[in-house]
């Protein structure tokens, strides 16, 4: 740090002490311009030392004291009301913008400003549930972050064994879909038949914003265990015909609600096409995180009501009852679910039917309730396959009775699929799933559905 | 570019043709999300092919059609009026923000998006004078650019002979204070006794946003010619005791009004202190761009009225009259100014007096009318010296009769000086100029000034 | 530099002064090991300050005093004579190796060691002609440089407008085939339809060892002027079908005799093939540097004897005589050559014939006397075309009456062509030149040649 | 790889098959020049596929068939004998140089040439013990490597957590002094109070040639366990006053005999001085690898004869006998050594005395028999302290009964110390060890030594 700034900072520490409101006002004042960086640094340092309580008070202060000037808003409203011209509209917007935004912009000029502000929003979000008055602060931070973390400012970079350890370490920390168990596990995920890509922002060097893990395989991978097996033989990359996206992770809580995932997948598909022209299929192997919860919470009228379960499982009554020693197929089914791995064979067709129903028919506001399904359909992917007992690790059984899903990205169909999905909620499925979807749909809707099944599979 | 995006683009070119409004609406729509990058690219390409007329129409369309939803504003106003809570205030700000801003954010995701948007604002600014209706578009662009080009995102880099030619070439292009005459001239400005620094933005690789040129000298440089002499001997950097900032240039018209200069000078002072501990003085050698115009336009009541000129020049009547063969000193002065270089000796004290008056007393709204003076005083610099016939090149004579100025940056005084300047308009001068300023001030104000001369020189 | 080394160096400067022999002995001694780097630095500094006379003495000292130990050689000879085993042979080699080599290896550990040693050999070579006693020093330097500058240690890098100015400046300095007239000329040579590649050595950062300039054209370029025209329109690279190598320059005199050129051309051919798959033809446009000298020195029995000239020109007697007003065709020819550009049309067929004779038949020790021709044939290229008045700049007329040559690199034929050339001296020519070569050959050899014309054109 | 080279290679594979002698001859022949890189590649590939037996045959072939031309040597000998001029001497050296050297230079032009050649010498060295006929091949490889791996071509780089994992992984692999137990152990060794530096060669990217590990401490570290403790608190680097070099590792067996260590330590001392001006002491904490073996092999007349042991241990008879229940002190001592950790207190003074004797008096050819001691004394370091039970890990007890040693590097004394050591074998010790060394010396030599104890402690 420049020496003279250092001097100023020393003085500041004495003078204005820890009064954050005073410091923030100072930074926003015209006088603050001359020493913006050093004031920003001081505020950042103060913030970094705060306890949770102090953070709460700090955010409340920001919410209450750094809003817009009510008098100025009043005047702008009057002008606008008299003449709703573009200029008066802009003036109204300016008057209503909380000075908090300019304050945050100035704080950002301090050392590690962006990093700290992102962490600040993370802290803020943890407080939000109980403190709706802080929502306005979150609104301002998110508003700025959407500008700063605009896709145009992100760089895609490949992560491999050449990457600095300090960045690799973060993958281990941030991977939350399929935990990375130390460095040898990580190393396997960066071998010749794996790819890993991340978006980086120039102001957060070495810090991935989001990353995706890809396995290169022969044929569609329909179970996660072989992909995570640290001792699995390494396939030569140019022998692969399929790229499996098996994990995608947002790294920074403080950027929640700023969308990157869709961009990332599409750009990675393209990187892979350029590098490995033999690849034919791009598909995820995804969890179905809400499935078990949905099945268990069977009283939800949008969801697996008792009636629906009865209809969906009826076909498998004989096998379920015999295995469980319980007459009612639904009760038998729940009995068997207590130890699903012990009843693999019997459960398979039943779980398959429910999973198809869950992914393709269980919706809220016209969208799939499963967040992962909703994400990929919204990107224009199609439902390619349902994989039974594909994740038999404890969390896999717990979340979805081991079921996983392949969502396939057919590059040329993405835009159309996306468009149809956001307009009509229509979901694309592979040819092999058409009939099952229709049958499941009829059972779900309780009769020959009145709603015509308009959806068609993507042809490819 | 990804192939599938390419396909989409091909289709777009056919379908939506050149209808920019349609394209922009598409990009803003929910459907546009899936193909944001490719739509953005298409819009950027269209823009790059526009004639001046088409640009005007494009900006007018943005001004008229991409403003906020009036009904939504009305509702937000009503809510706010009923309850001026922070939340309603934020809602009002959101409602009043023109969708143009989101549009620009999405355009930025296209290739070379930032670069093109900055050029777009340059084009817009050239149209603004005759088209006040476009001001709202400029407001939105500037608002976003202030976030994007936040000091926290700029990197200071040293420019030297190791720098890629493509960047060096831009210095030649952008230098407008003291023109660079080709590569040998540039090379001399990057020798061991020169320094050059620039701010770069991660989204504009190789493109300086602002740069500054520094000469390392022994003693204060008080004339520009020796500094620009391509054949001047090179001083060993560690023999220098003074750093002279002799040129600072904003490179991108499209970033007008986004302030960088103050940050740059302060950071460069610090870089130099770290590299060359023997430096004692940091000072500019600056032009006085408005001086000649001010002297000539002597009817301005804030400026050099005839009466003021008479008072300021009275002391030099004998010499001026004798040299010009004209009795009246003011008339004699203007006569000699027709060929200033022919009357160097006689003009020197007269010009010195007027220059001091111009810099320290000629103000508008309490600020120096000279923009360069205003910039440096606002940064906290002090007036160190007035240099007569320091720039005898045609543009130097034309702009300021050859007068230049040293504004000195004393690191430890900057914050205080700045504070005093923005609060009271007080200007700091070096000890050697105190008396002259006082005398000039009395002459300027026409009598023992009633306004007490409160300003004190910086002591250092 | 480490402080303690600095201390040592200070001491050295006092103690051992400028006695280079003492310093070199010290560096070679066991005691020198501890302070190798600092002793090396001292020697390098001393060398850099030497006048030409001092350099001569320094090299003579190296030649006389740092040879091998005669007694040790004697012993090694005796052992070897008694038993010429591999071990005794190695011992003999070791004994006969001058300690100069180890000395140079140790000097190389000093700062900028390699760079200075290369310059040292340049200085040495300039002294060699009059000082054959220094050849042993040159032998040792060259021996080491061949190891150090082994192809395995060189990196090919593309040079373009992104390259640091400090490197670009060196192209201007080192280009000796077709002089670069300042930066705009250089810039044109780095545009989208030009390529430039250089080999770099890790110990000479930013310093090209050899570079090649390439023009991308439509069709074979048969004259140099359009290629060097600074205002020529820029062709889109992917519209080119031909790559013309129009200049190749060794940069460092001190590396004379260390071969790079052949490697460079072949690797560049491959880079271009990878980047621009539409290229079909790789060819030089080369000078014929010895042609004018050979024609003028017509008494050389290997060359253009009067008799040969008479035979070669006989066919054109009428036209030559008429134009020159001189009966004898040879005399007429020489008369016209005084101003070749004034007699373009008449001279064209005559010069063409002599040029073909010169390139394909004028040999010394079975190899073409023209060094450029010899270089490209040795690389496996073939003679593709003779270009009349292709370089009408003064140096082009002076060296070769404006004649230039295309040597074509057909990748798949290079190894065979090379092999044939080094074994038999056979030269490959394009189909279009076969007949002319045969006719010229008969005229050159004075009769139906007894030597069967075995050469065949490359088939492609 | 260039396509045409690829073609050639395909052909080669068929034609010349696996006949390595033929391939090598081809590469050396004039014809080989045109396709040097591709032939080199082929040879490298063949080598990489060889079994141990095939390697042996390959090396024998190189030894027997690629020696110098005996006739040429004979002629050179005759010329030299007639006139032992520098030129004839150079000619003799050239004639006696085995063509193997040029062959290796050409092999080096292939992809990963240097890397493979270094591995080749590693393989060769493993064969040498039983195959003295291969020494000539080793001689040639080492001769070239000494040129290629000249200090002037090595770059010092700091290794830290920013370093690519692929390089960090190699530290784990190559660390043989104090094994690195996985990534967390490695991470601790790269924390803020640790430093790690390595030499890299431009032709072996990412591959350290030698590396050193440093701990920053307060006061001299006299035991290894705290330094290796993965959970030890991290000291702020600027609070340290001492740098402890606790591990130095040559990475590549194939470079055995090419010295780097001395250069590395000295340069690292200087890096540390520049970075951390508060450091006062630079010292190793080194193993004493031959100590236990020397003590146990007590029949060696240069070493710990029974008689010497008796004299050295006499002073401690009471304590040793009591503890062991054995009268004879030497026998008691050996008894206790069976479980040294159980008798720490009693053994301490005895082991200390023997260790001092071992380091300072046990010599062969005038040099310390302990290789580590010899290395540091040869670098000019001094014996600073003997550390009892400083390494209680199994290998520490096994090698040296837990004893470790501090060798201190006093920058300004290094050159003098080195000079004295290589001239006279004199060893420098710290002031605190002077008396002990004298006493031990008298006991070692069996009487008031006739050899005057000339050594003096380093004064500092």
Coordinates of C-alpha atoms in Angstrom, one line a residue, chain C residues 55-257:
Chain C
X55 CA 40.2 -8.5 -27.4
X56 CA 42.9 -9.7 -29.7
X57 CA 45.4 -10.1 -26.8
X58 CA 42.7 -11.9 -24.8
X59 CA 42.0 -14.4 -27.5
X60 CA 45.7 -15.0 -28.1
X61 CA 46.1 -15.6 -24.4
X62 CA 43.2 -18.1 -24.5
X63 CA 44.8 -19.8 -27.5
X64 CA 48.3 -20.1 -26.0
X65 CA 47.7 -20.5 -22.3
X66 CA 44.5 -22.5 -22.0
X67 CA 45.4 -25.5 -24.2
X68 CA 45.6 -29.0 -22.9
X69 CA 48.4 -30.3 -20.7
X70 CA 51.0 -31.7 -23.1
X71 CA 52.4 -34.1 -20.5
X72 CA 48.9 -35.5 -19.9
X73 CA 48.3 -35.8 -23.6
X74 CA 51.6 -37.7 -24.0
X75 CA 50.6 -40.1 -21.3
X76 CA 47.2 -40.6 -22.8
X77 CA 48.7 -41.2 -26.2
X78 CA 51.0 -43.9 -24.7
X79 CA 48.2 -45.6 -22.9
X80 CA 46.0 -45.5 -26.0
X81 CA 48.8 -46.8 -28.2
X82 CA 49.4 -49.7 -25.8
X83 CA 45.7 -50.5 -25.7
X84 CA 43.3 -48.7 -28.0
X85 CA 40.3 -49.5 -25.8
X86 CA 37.2 -47.4 -25.6
X87 CA 38.3 -46.3 -22.1
X88 CA 41.7 -45.2 -23.3
X89 CA 40.2 -43.5 -26.2
X90 CA 37.9 -41.5 -23.9
X91 CA 40.9 -40.7 -21.7
X92 CA 42.7 -39.4 -24.8
X93 CA 39.8 -37.3 -25.7
X94 CA 39.6 -35.9 -22.2
X95 CA 43.3 -35.2 -22.1
X96 CA 43.2 -33.5 -25.5
X97 CA 40.3 -31.3 -24.7
X98 CA 41.5 -27.8 -24.0
X99 CA 40.7 -26.5 -20.5
X100 CA 39.3 -23.5 -22.5
X101 CA 36.1 -25.4 -22.9
X102 CA 35.6 -25.8 -19.1
X103 CA 36.6 -22.2 -18.7
X104 CA 33.9 -21.1 -21.2
X105 CA 31.3 -23.3 -19.4
X106 CA 32.2 -21.5 -16.1
X107 CA 32.1 -18.1 -17.7
X108 CA 28.6 -18.9 -18.9
X109 CA 27.4 -19.0 -15.3
X110 CA 27.8 -15.2 -15.0
X111 CA 24.9 -12.9 -15.7
X112 CA 24.1 -12.6 -19.4
X113 CA 26.9 -15.1 -19.9
X114 CA 25.5 -16.8 -23.0
X115 CA 24.8 -13.5 -24.6
X116 CA 28.2 -12.2 -24.0
X117 CA 29.9 -15.4 -25.1
X118 CA 28.0 -15.3 -28.4
X119 CA 29.1 -11.7 -28.9
X120 CA 32.7 -12.8 -28.0
X121 CA 32.7 -15.3 -30.8
X122 CA 31.4 -12.6 -33.2
X123 CA 34.4 -10.5 -32.2
X124 CA 36.7 -13.4 -32.6
X125 CA 35.4 -14.2 -36.0
X126 CA 36.2 -10.8 -37.2
X127 CA 39.8 -11.3 -36.1
X128 CA 40.2 -14.8 -37.5
X129 CA 41.1 -13.9 -41.1
X130 CA 44.4 -12.3 -40.1
X131 CA 45.0 -14.5 -37.1
X132 CA 44.9 -18.2 -37.8
X133 CA 46.3 -19.0 -34.4
X134 CA 42.9 -18.1 -32.9
X135 CA 41.1 -20.8 -34.8
X136 CA 41.5 -23.2 -31.8
X137 CA 39.5 -20.7 -29.6
X138 CA 36.8 -20.6 -32.3
X139 CA 36.8 -24.4 -32.4
X140 CA 36.1 -24.6 -28.7
X141 CA 33.4 -21.9 -28.7
X142 CA 31.7 -23.5 -31.7
X143 CA 31.9 -26.9 -30.1
X144 CA 30.1 -25.7 -27.0
X145 CA 27.6 -23.6 -28.9
X146 CA 26.6 -26.7 -31.0
X147 CA 25.7 -28.4 -27.7
X148 CA 24.0 -25.4 -26.2
X149 CA 22.1 -24.3 -29.3
X150 CA 21.0 -27.8 -30.1
X151 CA 17.7 -27.8 -31.9
X152 CA 16.1 -29.5 -28.9
X153 CA 16.6 -26.3 -26.9
X154 CA 15.1 -23.9 -29.4
X155 CA 11.5 -22.7 -29.3
X156 CA 9.6 -21.7 -32.4
X157 CA 7.6 -18.6 -31.8
X158 CA 5.3 -16.6 -34.0
X159 CA 6.2 -12.9 -34.3
X160 CA 3.4 -10.5 -34.8
X161 CA 2.1 -7.1 -33.7
X162 CA 1.5 -8.5 -30.2
X163 CA 5.2 -9.1 -29.8
X164 CA 7.2 -6.8 -27.5
X165 CA 8.7 -3.8 -29.3
X166 CA 12.2 -4.8 -28.0
X167 CA 12.0 -7.9 -30.1
X168 CA 10.4 -6.3 -33.1
X169 CA 13.2 -3.7 -33.1
X170 CA 15.6 -6.6 -33.6
X171 CA 13.9 -7.7 -36.8
X172 CA 14.5 -4.3 -38.2
X173 CA 18.1 -4.5 -37.1
X174 CA 18.8 -8.0 -38.4
X175 CA 16.9 -8.1 -41.6
X176 CA 19.6 -8.1 -44.3
X177 CA 17.9 -9.7 -47.3
X178 CA 15.2 -7.0 -47.9
X179 CA 15.8 -4.1 -45.5
X180 CA 13.0 -3.0 -43.3
X181 CA 12.5 0.7 -43.5
X182 CA 11.1 1.6 -40.1
X183 CA 8.0 0.6 -38.2
X184 CA 5.3 1.1 -40.8
X185 CA 7.3 -1.2 -43.1
X186 CA 7.6 -3.7 -40.3
X187 CA 3.9 -3.4 -39.5
X188 CA 3.0 -4.3 -43.1
X189 CA 5.1 -7.4 -42.8
X190 CA 3.1 -8.5 -39.8
X191 CA -0.4 -8.0 -41.2
X192 CA -3.0 -10.7 -41.6
X193 CA -1.5 -11.9 -44.9
X194 CA 2.0 -12.2 -43.6
X195 CA 3.6 -14.6 -41.1
X196 CA 6.9 -14.3 -39.3
X197 CA 8.5 -17.0 -37.1
X198 CA 11.7 -17.1 -35.1
X199 CA 13.6 -19.6 -33.1
X200 CA 14.4 -18.4 -29.5
X201 CA 16.8 -19.9 -27.0
X202 CA 15.9 -19.8 -23.4
X203 CA 19.1 -18.1 -22.4
X204 CA 18.6 -15.3 -24.9
X205 CA 15.2 -14.0 -24.0
X206 CA 13.6 -11.6 -26.5
X207 CA 16.5 -12.2 -28.9
X208 CA 15.6 -14.1 -32.1
X209 CA 18.3 -16.5 -33.2
X210 CA 16.9 -16.8 -36.7
X211 CA 13.7 -15.6 -38.3
X212 CA 11.8 -16.1 -41.5
X213 CA 9.2 -13.9 -43.2
X214 CA 6.3 -15.4 -45.1
X215 CA 3.8 -13.8 -47.5
X216 CA 0.4 -15.5 -48.0
X217 CA -0.6 -15.1 -51.7
X218 CA -2.8 -16.4 -54.4
X219 CA -0.6 -18.2 -56.8
X220 CA 3.2 -18.2 -56.8
X221 CA 4.7 -14.8 -56.1
X222 CA 7.3 -14.1 -58.9
X223 CA 8.5 -10.7 -58.0
X224 CA 9.5 -9.1 -54.7
X225 CA 8.2 -5.6 -55.1
X226 CA 4.5 -6.3 -54.6
X227 CA 5.4 -8.3 -51.5
X228 CA 7.3 -5.4 -50.0
X229 CA 4.8 -2.7 -51.0
X230 CA 3.8 -1.1 -47.8
X231 CA 0.5 0.0 -49.3
X232 CA -0.5 -3.3 -50.9
X233 CA -4.0 -4.4 -49.9
X234 CA -4.2 -7.1 -47.2
X235 CA -5.4 -10.5 -48.3
X236 CA -7.6 -12.5 -46.0
X237 CA -5.3 -15.3 -44.8
X238 CA -7.8 -18.0 -45.6
X239 CA -8.1 -16.9 -49.2
X240 CA -4.4 -17.7 -49.8
X241 CA -3.3 -20.9 -51.5
X242 CA 0.4 -20.2 -51.4
X243 CA 3.0 -19.4 -48.7
X244 CA 6.0 -17.5 -50.0
X245 CA 9.2 -17.5 -47.8
X246 CA 10.7 -14.3 -48.9
X247 CA 13.4 -13.7 -46.3
X248 CA 15.3 -15.8 -43.8
X249 CA 17.9 -14.2 -41.6
X250 CA 20.4 -15.6 -39.1
X251 CA 20.6 -12.9 -36.4
X252 CA 23.7 -13.7 -34.5
X253 CA 27.1 -13.6 -36.2
X254 CA 28.5 -15.4 -33.1
X255 CA 26.5 -18.5 -34.0
X256 CA 27.9 -18.8 -37.6
X257 CA 28.2 -22.4 -38.6

